C-alpha cells in the first residue's frame, strides 16, 4: 500500500549533502593537510641541508698513516738534520749532516680537491708499486763538510746551512711536475744561492738565519768561539746586470754579542730582512731591528718568566713571520706576535696565545704549514697539529717512532716525519677547515697585529699569509642593530597610524589610506636601498640637528593640537565631522616639520659648537670619541623602517578593526571617550594581533639584505653607535657568496650565518606565538 506525500511536509533528501560535495570536501581537507605537512617537511629539509653544510666546520682533523718508506742504506737516521716537502708531499728532500741531500720518492696520495689526479687509475690514486730511485745531491759545501746547523724555510723552499768550518750556505729547492698518461711525476733540483763566511774561518756555526725580501737581504749566525759564542749579522748586496743577477756578497757587518746578556742559543731572521730574534740559554728573547745603518735592540724579555722552566726549548716563525711559536722544557706552547702596545710607536712581541694542552716536553721538531696558520710539533713519539689563530689543537697522537725531522706538504694534506727507525712515515691529513671552530666563530681571538683580543670579520686579505677572521658576533650585532633602529622608527608610526585609521578616521578615507599603505609594501627593497645611498645619506650627513628638531617638534605639536582641540567649545568642534580632523591637523603637521627642519642649522650653531662653529659631525667625534660616517645605522633605520611600516600597519589595523563593535558601543555608552575606548578597551583586546604584527615586522627587518648592502659601509662593527655602519648576516651572505669557493671554509661559514638567521627567526617566532597566545587568553572578552 503506497502513501502519498502530504503537501508542505519537508523532504529529508532535500537537505542531504550530495556525494560529489562530500568527496570534494574530503579531498580538499586531505589536500590542505598534505600541503601543511609538505611545508613542514620543506622547512625541516632546508634546516637539515644547511646544518649538513655547517657540521664540517666544527670537526677536528683526521690523520692516518699510509706509508712508511725506508731511507736509503747510505742515510743513517742520526745523520738527518732536516726534511723539506714539495707541494704534494711525494718527493721530500732529506738533508744529511755530511753535506748531501736526497730526494726520496713516496707513493702518491691525491686529496679530494686535486683536479690533476686521475682517480680512475688505481696506480695514480694510491701510488705506483715501484718507486723511482732516490736522487742524491751534493750541496757543494767543500771537502768533507759537517753541517752543524740546518734551518728549513718551508715557505721559500730554502735550506739555510751552517758548517763546522764557519761557512754559511743557502740552497733553494726547485720542484717541477709533469704529466704523462694521466700520471703525475715530480722532479727536484737544488740551486746554490750563496756560500759565504761571516765570522772566523774554522769555527763552527751553532745556528744560522737568512732573510730575503727581494730588495734587502740579511744573514746572521751564532758562532762557537771556544767557551763563548758570538752573534754576527750582515746585510748582503747582489749586483744586477743586463745578464741577470750577480753574486751575493756581504755589505755591512754587525757584531751583536755585546748587546746580549748570556749565551746565545737560537737565532731567527725574518723574511722581511729587517728583524733578528736571538734566544739565550737562560730563556731570554732579544729582538733586534734594522734601523738605518745599524741594528738596535728593540726588545728584551723572558717568554716563560712565570713558569718554573724558563728555558726555551724551541722557537720558530709562524707563517707570515709576524708571530713566534715557542715551547719550554715543560712542553708549554705559547705564541708571541708583533703589535704596537699602548703608548709605544713601534711593534714589539707580546704573548697572544697559550695552548691548553702541553707536550710531554719541549718541541724537538717544528713544521709550519705554508697554506695557513697550522703547525706541527713533535716530542719523542708524540705529534701535535695545532692552529695558531684560534690556539686550537687540531690533532694529537702517538706515532710509530721518535721523530727526528718533520714537514707538512704544501697542499696541507700530508704529514711527513723521519723517525729514529730510519723511515719516512707519511700520514694522510684531512683538515679542510682548520681556521674554523667554536672559538674562531664565537670567541674573542687575538689576531696578528691587534693589541687585544676581539671579535672580527674579514674573510680575505691581500697576502697568502693572511689569517681569516670569521667571527659571527659582529654580524649578529649588526643584524640586531639594524633591526632595532628600524623598529624604533617604524613602530610608533605604524601602530599609532593603525590606531588612528581603525578608531578615528572616517570610513570613506580609510578605504583609500589602507590600500595606499599596503601598496608601499610592494616597493622593491633595492629601490629603497638606492634612495638611501644616493639621496637620504647625503641629505642627512650634515642635517642631523634638523632631524632631531623634527623628531621633537612633531609629537609635541600633535599633543598640543589634541589638547587645544579637546578644550574647544563644541560649537567649534562640531564644524568638522568626526573622522575629518586630519584636514586641520595635517597642514599644521607639515608646517611644523618645515619650520623645525629649517631651524636645524640654528639649533646646531647653538648646541653643537666645535672650534667656535656649529658642526655636529665633529662635535659627535670630539665629545663621544665615536666615529661619524655618512652611510650609517640612522640611514638604514629610517629606510628599513619604511619597508617595515606597511607590514606592521596592515596587520595591526586588521587586529584593531576586528575587535567586536559591541565592545566599543558598550564603552561609549558607559561614558568613556573615544580615546579612552581605543586605549583601554580596543587596544588590549587587539594586543595579540598587534604583537604578531611587531614580530612579523621584526622578521622582515632582520632578514633585509639590499637596503643594508647599499645604505651602509658594510663594515662589520661591534658597537651600537647610530652613526656607524654595520654588516648583517643576510647582507654578508649576499656580499661574500660570489667569492666563496665551493665547500671552502668561507662557503660553509656563510651557511652558518644562514643557520643562525634561520634559528633566530625560528626562536623569535616561537616566542612571539607563545606571547600572542598569552595575550589572547589574558584579554579575551568573548
XYZ file of C-alpha atoms in Angstrom:
782
model
C 0.000 0.000 0.000
C 1.582 3.318 -1.022
C 1.211 6.531 0.826
C 1.296 9.889 -0.870
C 3.447 12.772 0.325
C 1.448 15.266 2.311
C 1.848 18.748 0.725
C 4.092 21.054 2.790
C 5.877 18.230 4.558
C 9.686 18.738 4.354
C 11.641 16.124 2.413
C 14.802 14.975 4.250
C 16.588 14.295 0.965
C 16.413 17.997 0.081
C 18.841 18.818 2.948
C 21.234 15.929 2.379
C 24.696 16.893 1.083
C 25.417 15.444 -2.317
C 28.022 12.714 -2.630
C 30.094 14.848 -5.009
C 30.249 17.702 -2.487
C 31.350 15.323 0.274
C 34.067 13.892 -1.958
C 35.321 17.339 -2.902
C 35.290 18.430 0.749
C 37.132 15.324 1.830
C 39.654 15.726 -0.978
C 40.296 19.377 -0.129
C 40.715 18.510 3.553
C 43.372 15.967 2.718
C 44.965 18.375 0.236
C 45.230 21.089 2.883
C 46.703 18.620 5.363
C 49.170 17.374 2.761
C 50.106 20.962 1.866
C 50.707 21.845 5.501
C 52.758 18.698 6.015
C 54.734 19.460 2.847
C 55.531 22.925 4.156
C 56.779 21.463 7.441
C 58.859 18.865 5.604
C 60.277 21.526 3.268
C 61.269 23.808 6.154
C 62.785 20.895 8.045
C 64.604 19.801 4.878
C 66.085 23.275 4.426
C 67.230 23.235 8.039
C 68.839 19.803 7.662
C 70.581 20.830 4.420
C 72.018 23.987 5.983
C 73.056 22.083 9.102
C 74.760 19.427 6.954
C 76.858 22.140 5.296
C 77.814 23.638 8.653
C 78.788 20.499 10.624
C 82.250 20.082 8.981
C 83.284 23.486 10.346
C 83.367 22.032 13.849
C 85.104 18.764 13.012
C 88.681 18.099 14.094
C 91.455 16.897 11.800
C 91.923 13.234 10.999
C 95.402 11.789 10.492
C 96.115 8.288 9.203
C 99.466 6.701 8.402
C 99.526 5.469 4.814
C 103.162 4.770 4.005
C 106.472 4.095 5.716
C 109.375 4.299 3.276
C 112.777 3.135 4.462
C 115.624 5.593 3.957
C 118.374 4.521 1.531
C 121.114 2.468 3.126
C 123.545 5.367 2.759
C 121.437 7.537 5.086
C 121.540 6.952 8.816
C 118.692 8.306 10.894
C 121.121 10.031 13.263
C 122.605 11.976 10.320
C 119.299 13.521 9.207
C 119.235 17.236 10.053
C 116.128 18.327 8.172
C 113.342 17.465 5.741
C 111.572 19.682 3.224
C 108.374 18.713 1.409
C 107.148 19.545 -2.063
C 103.607 20.753 -2.672
C 102.194 17.239 -2.991
C 104.296 15.514 -0.325
C 105.588 12.998 -2.867
C 109.283 13.937 -3.204
C 110.667 15.200 0.112
C 114.259 16.356 0.383
C 116.188 14.845 3.286
C 119.285 16.837 4.333
C 122.171 14.924 5.898
C 124.927 16.024 8.200
C 127.671 15.169 5.668
C 126.582 17.893 3.214
C 124.416 15.824 0.906
C 120.661 15.915 0.307
C 118.470 13.196 -1.112
C 115.165 13.422 -2.958
C 113.204 10.381 -1.771
C 110.092 9.435 -3.780
C 106.975 8.479 -1.842
C 103.750 6.853 -3.071
C 101.387 9.482 -4.456
C 98.305 10.449 -2.488
C 95.718 12.738 -4.020
C 93.346 14.802 -1.937
C 89.720 15.034 -2.994
C 90.175 18.520 -4.448
C 93.224 17.689 -6.582
C 91.931 18.051 -10.122
C 95.209 16.833 -11.570
C 94.639 13.296 -10.273
C 93.074 10.585 -12.367
C 91.175 8.784 -9.641
C 90.016 6.132 -12.075
C 93.578 4.812 -12.287
C 94.339 2.836 -9.117
C 98.077 3.313 -9.540
C 97.633 7.044 -9.776
C 95.250 7.169 -6.838
C 97.235 5.026 -4.443
C 100.744 5.279 -5.757
C 102.755 3.065 -8.055
C 104.022 -0.178 -6.590
C 107.567 0.581 -7.863
C 109.029 3.889 -6.687
C 111.728 5.793 -8.584
C 115.291 5.630 -7.292
C 116.219 8.285 -4.710
C 118.342 11.133 -6.116
C 121.399 12.142 -4.077
C 122.571 15.757 -4.464
C 125.873 17.220 -3.303
C 125.205 20.567 -1.611
C 128.697 21.746 -2.576
C 129.844 22.758 0.863
C 133.516 21.900 0.289
C 135.628 18.909 1.169
C 134.218 16.671 3.908
C 131.766 19.225 5.255
C 129.941 18.767 8.530
C 126.597 20.531 8.918
C 126.249 21.911 12.439
C 123.118 23.991 11.783
C 120.238 23.400 9.367
C 117.187 25.625 9.184
C 114.389 24.857 6.709
C 112.369 27.718 5.249
C 109.344 25.723 4.092
C 107.577 28.667 2.501
C 110.501 29.846 0.368
C 111.755 26.273 -0.135
C 115.190 27.180 1.214
C 117.768 25.294 3.259
C 119.952 27.558 5.430
C 123.096 25.722 6.460
C 125.901 26.421 8.924
C 129.015 24.254 8.825
C 131.692 23.220 11.292
C 134.312 25.295 9.448
C 132.322 28.552 9.758
C 130.600 28.778 6.387
C 127.016 29.901 5.806
C 125.236 28.438 2.800
C 121.757 28.961 1.383
C 120.301 26.466 -1.089
C 116.978 26.844 -2.912
C 114.964 23.765 -3.788
C 113.014 23.720 -7.056
C 110.262 21.254 -7.898
C 108.832 20.593 -11.345
C 105.821 18.453 -12.169
C 104.925 16.703 -15.415
C 102.030 14.548 -16.563
C 102.083 11.512 -18.808
C 99.179 9.125 -19.392
C 97.252 10.741 -16.551
C 100.030 10.142 -14.039
C 101.999 12.871 -12.325
C 105.770 12.793 -11.966
C 107.813 15.212 -9.886
C 111.473 16.071 -10.167
C 113.605 18.226 -7.900
C 116.739 20.297 -8.221
C 118.837 22.481 -5.909
C 120.213 25.961 -6.682
C 123.286 27.352 -4.981
C 122.109 30.779 -3.769
C 125.124 31.720 -1.704
C 128.066 30.417 0.253
C 129.999 32.877 2.394
C 131.861 33.362 5.649
C 130.513 35.895 8.165
C 132.729 35.112 11.150
C 136.048 33.423 11.683
C 137.053 30.559 9.441
C 137.269 27.174 11.085
C 134.885 27.877 13.961
C 131.540 26.024 13.925
C 128.236 27.771 13.385
C 125.715 26.868 16.075
C 122.718 28.469 14.402
C 122.142 30.421 11.188
C 119.387 32.560 9.706
C 118.745 34.231 6.368
C 116.113 36.700 5.193
C 115.451 37.919 1.659
C 112.725 40.447 0.825
C 113.995 40.841 -2.781
C 115.004 44.440 -2.044
C 117.032 43.635 1.082
C 118.950 40.631 2.364
C 120.250 39.794 5.840
C 122.278 36.864 7.150
C 123.048 36.141 10.812
C 124.860 33.402 12.696
C 125.723 32.222 16.186
C 129.330 31.029 16.095
C 131.106 28.990 18.715
C 134.334 30.693 19.810
C 135.887 28.494 22.456
C 133.795 28.804 25.590
C 131.852 31.803 24.311
C 129.505 32.403 21.438
C 129.383 35.393 19.138
C 126.315 36.672 17.298
C 127.160 38.181 13.927
C 124.906 39.738 11.303
C 125.470 41.207 7.883
C 123.459 42.946 5.233
C 124.027 41.477 1.790
C 124.095 43.037 -1.654
C 123.594 41.498 -5.049
C 124.753 43.206 -8.194
C 122.375 43.121 -11.146
C 123.451 43.484 -14.755
C 121.922 43.085 -18.166
C 122.869 39.437 -17.941
C 120.921 38.866 -14.723
C 121.582 38.795 -11.001
C 125.154 38.550 -9.838
C 126.805 37.040 -6.817
C 125.524 37.839 -3.336
C 128.222 39.423 -1.164
C 128.392 40.819 2.389
C 127.878 44.558 2.699
C 127.774 45.897 6.281
C 128.706 43.627 9.188
C 127.461 43.853 12.780
C 128.577 42.179 15.976
C 125.593 41.911 18.297
C 127.356 39.936 21.012
C 127.951 42.879 23.356
C 124.229 43.671 23.419
C 123.350 40.160 24.553
C 123.419 39.129 28.197
C 124.001 35.421 28.475
C 124.881 32.693 25.995
C 123.071 32.810 22.650
C 121.447 29.509 21.755
C 118.934 30.058 18.916
C 118.565 32.648 16.187
C 115.888 33.592 13.650
C 115.876 36.099 10.758
C 112.522 37.156 9.332
C 111.679 37.090 5.622
C 111.302 40.861 5.542
C 115.044 41.065 6.260
C 114.561 43.631 8.991
C 114.466 41.712 12.265
C 116.631 39.205 14.135
C 115.428 37.194 17.128
C 118.046 35.767 19.488
C 117.290 33.361 22.340
C 119.701 32.708 25.216
C 120.191 29.626 27.337
C 118.723 31.459 30.325
C 115.420 31.853 28.442
C 115.708 35.499 27.356
C 114.443 36.649 23.963
C 116.101 39.639 22.284
C 114.575 41.359 19.272
C 116.950 43.351 17.061
C 115.588 45.617 14.332
C 117.462 47.101 11.393
C 117.021 50.881 11.535
C 119.046 52.820 9.025
C 122.594 51.525 9.102
C 122.505 49.686 12.421
C 120.697 47.006 14.369
C 119.046 48.327 17.512
C 117.864 46.204 20.403
C 114.158 46.957 20.310
C 113.000 44.479 22.961
C 114.293 42.038 25.549
C 112.047 39.836 27.694
C 111.679 36.321 29.071
C 108.750 34.471 27.372
C 108.328 31.920 30.185
C 109.242 34.119 33.139
C 106.114 32.994 35.004
C 107.000 29.302 34.708
C 109.441 27.150 36.713
C 111.020 26.099 33.406
C 112.176 29.318 31.754
C 114.474 27.701 29.194
C 113.159 27.982 25.634
C 113.256 24.534 24.070
C 112.160 25.680 20.604
C 111.223 28.884 18.853
C 110.196 29.321 15.227
C 108.231 31.647 12.989
C 104.599 31.052 12.124
C 103.501 31.607 8.513
C 103.915 35.314 7.746
C 106.700 35.684 10.313
C 104.742 38.113 12.450
C 104.360 35.533 15.220
C 106.759 33.283 17.120
C 105.820 29.773 18.235
C 107.738 28.899 21.417
C 107.837 25.949 23.803
C 109.698 25.499 27.074
C 111.193 22.335 28.525
C 107.896 21.500 30.245
C 106.073 21.458 26.888
C 104.090 24.679 27.398
C 103.317 26.171 23.987
C 102.855 29.933 23.549
C 102.601 32.296 20.599
C 104.093 35.790 20.660
C 103.052 38.306 17.994
C 104.269 41.709 16.877
C 101.912 44.583 17.611
C 102.019 48.170 18.820
C 101.403 48.253 22.547
C 99.577 51.213 24.141
C 101.965 54.124 24.488
C 104.510 52.691 22.045
C 105.188 53.663 18.444
C 106.991 50.506 17.284
C 105.849 46.909 17.097
C 107.213 44.557 19.728
C 106.426 40.993 20.717
C 103.725 40.163 23.225
C 102.043 36.936 24.221
C 98.795 36.431 22.339
C 98.064 32.702 22.689
C 98.734 29.821 25.037
C 97.607 26.306 24.232
C 95.697 24.448 26.894
C 97.363 21.098 26.298
C 101.086 20.660 26.924
C 103.525 18.445 25.103
C 105.413 15.828 27.158
C 108.442 18.128 26.848
C 109.894 20.866 24.703
C 109.274 20.569 20.964
C 112.065 18.688 19.218
C 110.830 19.314 15.671
C 108.665 22.052 14.201
C 106.979 22.170 10.785
C 104.767 25.080 9.706
C 102.086 24.893 7.058
C 102.695 27.158 4.072
C 98.952 27.418 3.369
C 97.552 28.511 6.734
C 98.499 29.157 10.349
C 98.754 25.477 11.264
C 101.974 23.897 12.529
C 103.229 20.511 13.673
C 105.158 19.972 16.905
C 106.733 16.700 17.977
C 108.419 15.409 21.113
C 109.555 11.812 21.055
C 106.666 9.786 19.659
C 104.075 12.486 20.376
C 102.963 14.590 17.422
C 100.576 17.529 17.739
C 98.981 19.505 14.902
C 97.939 22.950 16.106
C 96.391 26.090 14.676
C 97.894 29.437 15.595
C 94.979 31.815 15.096
C 92.486 30.061 17.357
C 95.031 28.257 19.595
C 93.245 25.015 18.782
C 94.754 21.542 18.797
C 93.544 20.035 15.543
C 95.012 16.575 16.172
C 97.387 14.911 18.598
C 98.568 11.342 18.763
C 101.385 8.855 19.060
C 103.498 7.876 16.061
C 105.467 4.744 15.328
C 108.965 6.037 16.121
C 110.553 9.058 17.836
C 110.600 11.895 15.306
C 113.880 13.412 14.075
C 112.524 15.778 11.410
C 109.060 16.692 10.129
C 107.311 18.587 7.339
C 103.802 19.434 6.109
C 103.035 19.208 2.384
C 102.288 22.424 0.543
C 98.699 21.372 -0.034
C 98.233 20.747 3.697
C 97.069 17.196 3.048
C 100.083 15.164 4.149
C 102.391 14.971 7.175
C 105.916 13.630 6.761
C 108.043 12.501 9.710
C 111.515 10.988 9.731
C 111.775 8.556 12.635
C 114.642 7.011 14.525
C 113.703 3.753 12.757
C 115.259 5.232 9.565
C 111.904 5.527 7.818
C 109.873 8.388 6.400
C 106.384 7.980 7.784
C 103.710 9.569 5.583
C 100.329 10.423 7.070
C 97.216 11.469 5.192
C 95.844 14.670 6.701
C 92.184 15.583 6.329
C 91.639 19.003 7.839
C 89.733 21.149 5.328
C 88.659 23.809 7.837
C 91.453 24.391 10.383
C 90.604 28.075 10.785
C 87.063 27.331 11.992
C 85.661 26.106 15.295
C 83.615 27.442 18.190
C 86.431 29.688 19.415
C 87.024 31.188 15.977
C 83.323 31.711 15.232
C 82.053 32.947 18.578
C 85.020 33.672 20.850
C 87.377 36.622 21.084
C 90.546 35.990 19.108
C 93.836 37.850 19.412
C 94.670 38.297 15.742
C 98.126 39.167 14.477
C 98.795 42.890 14.622
C 95.917 43.577 17.035
C 96.633 44.973 20.502
C 93.900 42.928 22.194
C 91.513 40.012 21.555
C 88.394 40.927 19.655
C 85.537 39.713 17.502
C 86.186 40.483 13.854
C 85.090 39.526 10.353
C 87.484 39.749 7.415
C 87.285 36.766 5.127
C 90.027 37.625 2.635
C 93.301 39.521 2.510
C 95.938 40.645 0.065
C 98.665 38.148 1.008
C 98.980 34.378 1.267
C 99.813 34.583 4.975
C 96.588 36.418 5.816
C 94.623 34.815 8.650
C 90.856 34.717 8.010
C 88.719 36.398 10.652
C 85.363 34.652 10.727
C 83.609 35.755 13.907
C 79.826 35.643 13.745
C 79.403 38.096 16.603
C 79.826 41.357 14.585
C 77.298 40.054 12.057
C 74.793 39.106 14.764
C 75.210 42.503 16.398
C 74.877 44.199 13.015
C 71.651 42.314 12.312
C 70.171 43.230 15.693
C 71.457 46.803 15.399
C 69.745 47.420 12.062
C 66.566 45.747 13.241
C 66.383 47.751 16.485
C 66.862 51.102 14.748
C 64.350 50.187 12.040
C 61.735 49.209 14.622
C 62.406 52.343 16.681
C 61.462 54.332 13.607
C 58.668 52.108 12.319
C 56.743 51.035 15.441
C 55.450 54.430 16.613
C 54.388 55.438 13.113
C 52.839 52.101 12.170
C 50.983 51.373 15.419
C 49.749 54.914 16.052
C 48.750 55.142 12.392
C 46.845 51.873 12.697
C 45.060 53.093 15.852
C 44.043 56.335 14.197
C 42.923 54.640 11.000
C 40.887 51.978 12.797
C 39.369 54.124 15.542
C 39.180 57.735 14.431
C 39.410 58.028 10.641
C 36.218 58.268 8.624
C 35.494 55.030 6.735
C 35.492 56.934 3.439
C 39.140 57.925 3.901
C 40.062 54.589 5.417
C 39.156 52.901 2.144
C 41.863 54.982 0.469
C 44.553 55.144 3.147
C 44.828 51.444 3.901
C 45.303 50.246 0.296
C 47.853 53.000 -0.311
C 49.887 51.903 2.716
C 49.611 48.275 1.627
C 50.950 49.223 -1.809
C 54.039 50.618 -0.056
C 54.905 47.064 0.938
C 55.391 46.197 -2.728
C 58.251 48.692 -3.160
C 61.396 46.709 -4.060
C 63.987 46.880 -1.329
C 66.676 47.575 -3.933
C 64.865 50.819 -4.790
C 64.713 51.813 -1.135
C 68.396 50.953 -0.754
C 69.250 53.022 -3.807
C 67.326 56.007 -2.438
C 69.019 55.611 0.937
C 72.503 55.577 -0.587
C 72.061 58.264 -3.245
C 69.567 60.659 -1.648
C 68.969 60.124 2.078
C 72.555 59.549 3.266
C 73.977 62.716 1.640
C 70.938 64.668 2.845
C 71.320 63.674 6.492
C 75.108 63.813 6.733
C 75.053 67.444 7.913
C 71.363 67.817 8.853
C 71.088 65.557 11.889
C 70.226 68.542 14.153
C 67.348 69.323 11.805
C 66.138 65.735 12.106
C 66.390 65.989 15.899
C 64.171 69.070 15.923
C 61.638 67.384 13.652
C 61.513 64.313 15.933
C 60.953 66.577 18.957
C 58.576 69.068 17.324
C 56.110 66.704 15.648
C 54.991 64.759 18.748
C 54.950 67.983 20.772
C 52.768 69.670 18.190
C 50.445 66.640 17.952
C 49.928 66.569 21.729
C 49.404 70.327 21.842
C 46.915 70.178 18.957
C 44.955 67.422 20.677
C 44.885 69.328 23.969
C 43.729 72.545 22.298
C 41.184 70.726 20.167
C 39.713 68.950 23.181
C 39.353 72.261 25.022
C 37.487 73.997 22.222
C 33.734 74.571 22.537
C 31.502 72.000 20.928
C 30.184 74.668 18.597
C 33.638 74.922 17.041
C 34.462 71.202 17.046
C 31.116 70.301 15.507
C 32.016 72.194 12.354
C 34.359 69.335 11.441
C 32.778 65.920 11.164
C 34.209 63.095 13.275
C 36.960 61.419 11.267
C 37.760 64.601 9.324
C 40.018 66.151 11.973
C 43.147 65.339 9.981
C 42.113 68.018 7.449
C 43.075 70.620 10.030
C 45.859 68.577 11.580
C 47.937 67.611 8.517
C 48.669 71.184 7.325
C 49.844 72.100 10.818
C 51.948 68.931 10.908
C 53.644 69.795 7.625
C 54.214 73.407 8.666
C 55.766 72.295 11.969
C 58.065 69.829 10.180
C 59.223 72.516 7.728
C 59.900 75.054 10.480
C 61.788 72.501 12.600
C 63.884 71.376 9.628
C 64.706 74.985 8.728
C 65.785 75.791 12.292
C 68.208 72.878 12.322
C 71.326 74.931 11.436
C 70.447 77.460 14.155
C 69.982 74.673 16.674
C 73.318 73.169 15.571
C 75.144 76.504 15.970
C 73.707 76.971 19.463
C 74.199 73.474 20.894
C 76.807 71.580 18.888
C 79.687 74.033 18.748
C 83.256 72.947 17.957
C 86.077 75.456 17.476
C 83.610 78.325 17.581
C 81.250 76.972 14.922
C 78.303 74.645 14.778
C 79.457 71.303 13.439
C 77.528 68.256 14.621
C 79.743 65.567 12.993
C 82.891 66.968 14.586
C 81.055 67.594 17.869
C 79.987 63.959 17.943
C 83.530 62.716 17.276
C 85.019 65.071 19.870
C 82.519 64.568 22.695
C 81.789 60.852 22.331
C 85.045 59.662 20.779
C 82.969 57.656 18.310
C 83.069 57.752 14.541
C 80.605 59.547 12.288
C 80.047 58.046 8.842
C 77.819 59.232 6.038
C 76.299 55.801 5.457
C 75.279 54.778 8.928
C 72.690 52.973 11.005
C 70.448 56.030 11.154
C 70.029 55.988 7.388
C 69.385 52.248 7.412
C 66.927 52.540 10.276
C 64.864 55.202 8.507
C 64.776 53.494 5.122
C 64.312 49.990 6.513
C 61.594 51.449 8.705
C 59.707 52.484 5.575
C 59.912 48.881 4.383
C 58.561 47.573 7.702
C 55.819 50.159 8.336
C 53.299 48.761 5.778
C 53.528 45.247 7.237
C 53.063 46.303 10.859
C 50.403 48.868 9.957
C 48.288 46.450 7.919
C 48.273 43.605 10.432
C 47.789 45.918 13.436
C 44.924 47.761 11.733
C 43.225 44.466 10.892
C 43.566 43.370 14.529
C 42.043 46.630 15.767
C 39.232 46.601 13.204
C 38.284 43.033 14.119
C 37.513 43.971 17.737
C 33.729 43.422 18.113
C 31.748 46.688 17.697
C 29.718 45.792 20.776
C 32.741 46.437 22.952
C 33.145 49.942 21.545
C 29.435 50.669 21.874
C 29.336 49.446 25.446
C 32.341 51.542 26.414
C 30.925 54.684 24.791
C 27.518 54.032 26.350
C 29.128 53.934 29.795
C 30.523 57.432 29.238
C 34.055 56.688 28.050
C 35.554 58.967 25.434
C 36.674 57.686 22.028
C 40.314 57.918 23.194
C 39.613 56.017 26.430
C 37.731 53.394 24.452
C 40.596 52.965 21.994
C 43.300 52.782 24.670
C 41.525 50.852 27.444
C 39.199 48.551 25.513
C 40.156 48.143 21.870
C 43.955 48.157 22.193
C 44.183 45.466 24.943
C 41.695 43.284 23.071
C 43.724 43.563 19.850
C 47.096 43.293 21.629
C 47.711 39.724 20.476
C 47.300 40.719 16.843
C 49.426 43.851 17.297
C 52.173 41.805 18.921
C 52.081 39.447 15.944
C 52.418 42.455 13.639
C 55.500 43.625 15.537
C 57.106 40.175 15.364
C 56.432 39.854 11.646
C 57.942 43.295 11.172
C 60.942 42.145 13.209
C 61.361 39.138 10.922
C 61.111 41.369 7.855
C 63.746 43.745 9.206
C 66.253 41.158 10.395
C 66.218 39.413 7.034
C 66.576 42.575 4.951
C 69.505 42.485 2.548
C 69.581 45.069 -0.228
C 68.863 48.143 1.882
C 71.696 47.208 4.241
C 74.091 46.379 1.394
C 73.509 49.704 -0.357
C 72.956 52.094 2.532
C 75.794 51.191 4.914
C 79.526 50.923 4.635
C 79.032 47.156 5.060
C 81.736 47.161 7.712
C 81.385 44.543 10.473
C 81.450 46.806 13.540
C 80.733 45.669 17.081
C 79.399 48.897 18.605
C 75.842 50.229 18.680
C 76.896 53.715 17.562
C 74.000 55.007 15.463
C 76.403 56.922 13.211
C 78.464 53.832 12.372
C 77.842 51.381 9.591
C 77.289 47.682 10.095
C 77.088 44.367 8.318
C 74.200 41.978 8.856
C 74.068 38.222 8.416
C 71.899 38.466 5.318
C 73.999 41.228 3.735
C 77.155 39.269 4.483
C 75.819 36.264 2.583
C 74.925 38.434 -0.410
C 78.324 40.158 -0.460
C 80.569 37.153 0.196
C 78.898 34.280 -1.659
C 80.273 35.229 -5.120
C 83.833 34.949 -3.735
C 83.320 31.713 -1.780
C 84.779 28.591 -3.429
C 82.514 25.580 -3.254
C 82.834 23.717 0.077
C 85.533 26.115 1.282
C 85.605 27.385 4.858
C 84.082 30.693 3.760
C 81.363 28.853 1.848
C 80.378 26.818 4.899
C 80.702 29.833 7.193
C 78.113 31.646 5.084
C 75.844 28.660 5.604
C 76.493 29.050 9.327
C 75.274 32.629 9.016
C 72.154 31.352 7.257
C 71.669 28.788 10.029
C 71.942 31.474 12.708
C 69.424 33.615 10.828
C 67.139 30.616 10.466
C 67.367 29.758 14.166
C 66.998 33.384 15.257
C 63.832 33.758 13.210
C 62.522 30.434 14.493
C 63.156 31.353 18.131
C 61.616 34.810 17.723
C 58.529 33.397 16.012
C 58.142 30.709 18.681
C 58.401 33.235 21.497
C 56.027 35.532 19.637
C 53.445 32.774 19.262
C 53.647 31.916 22.976
C 53.268 35.591 23.882
C 50.411 36.011 21.415
C 48.515 33.112 22.929
C 49.151 34.507 26.410
C 47.842 37.944 25.432
C 44.887 36.415 23.655
C 43.871 34.493 26.766
C 44.503 37.468 29.041
C 42.429 39.965 27.087
C 39.766 37.765 25.534
C 36.316 39.233 26.060
C 34.054 36.881 24.195
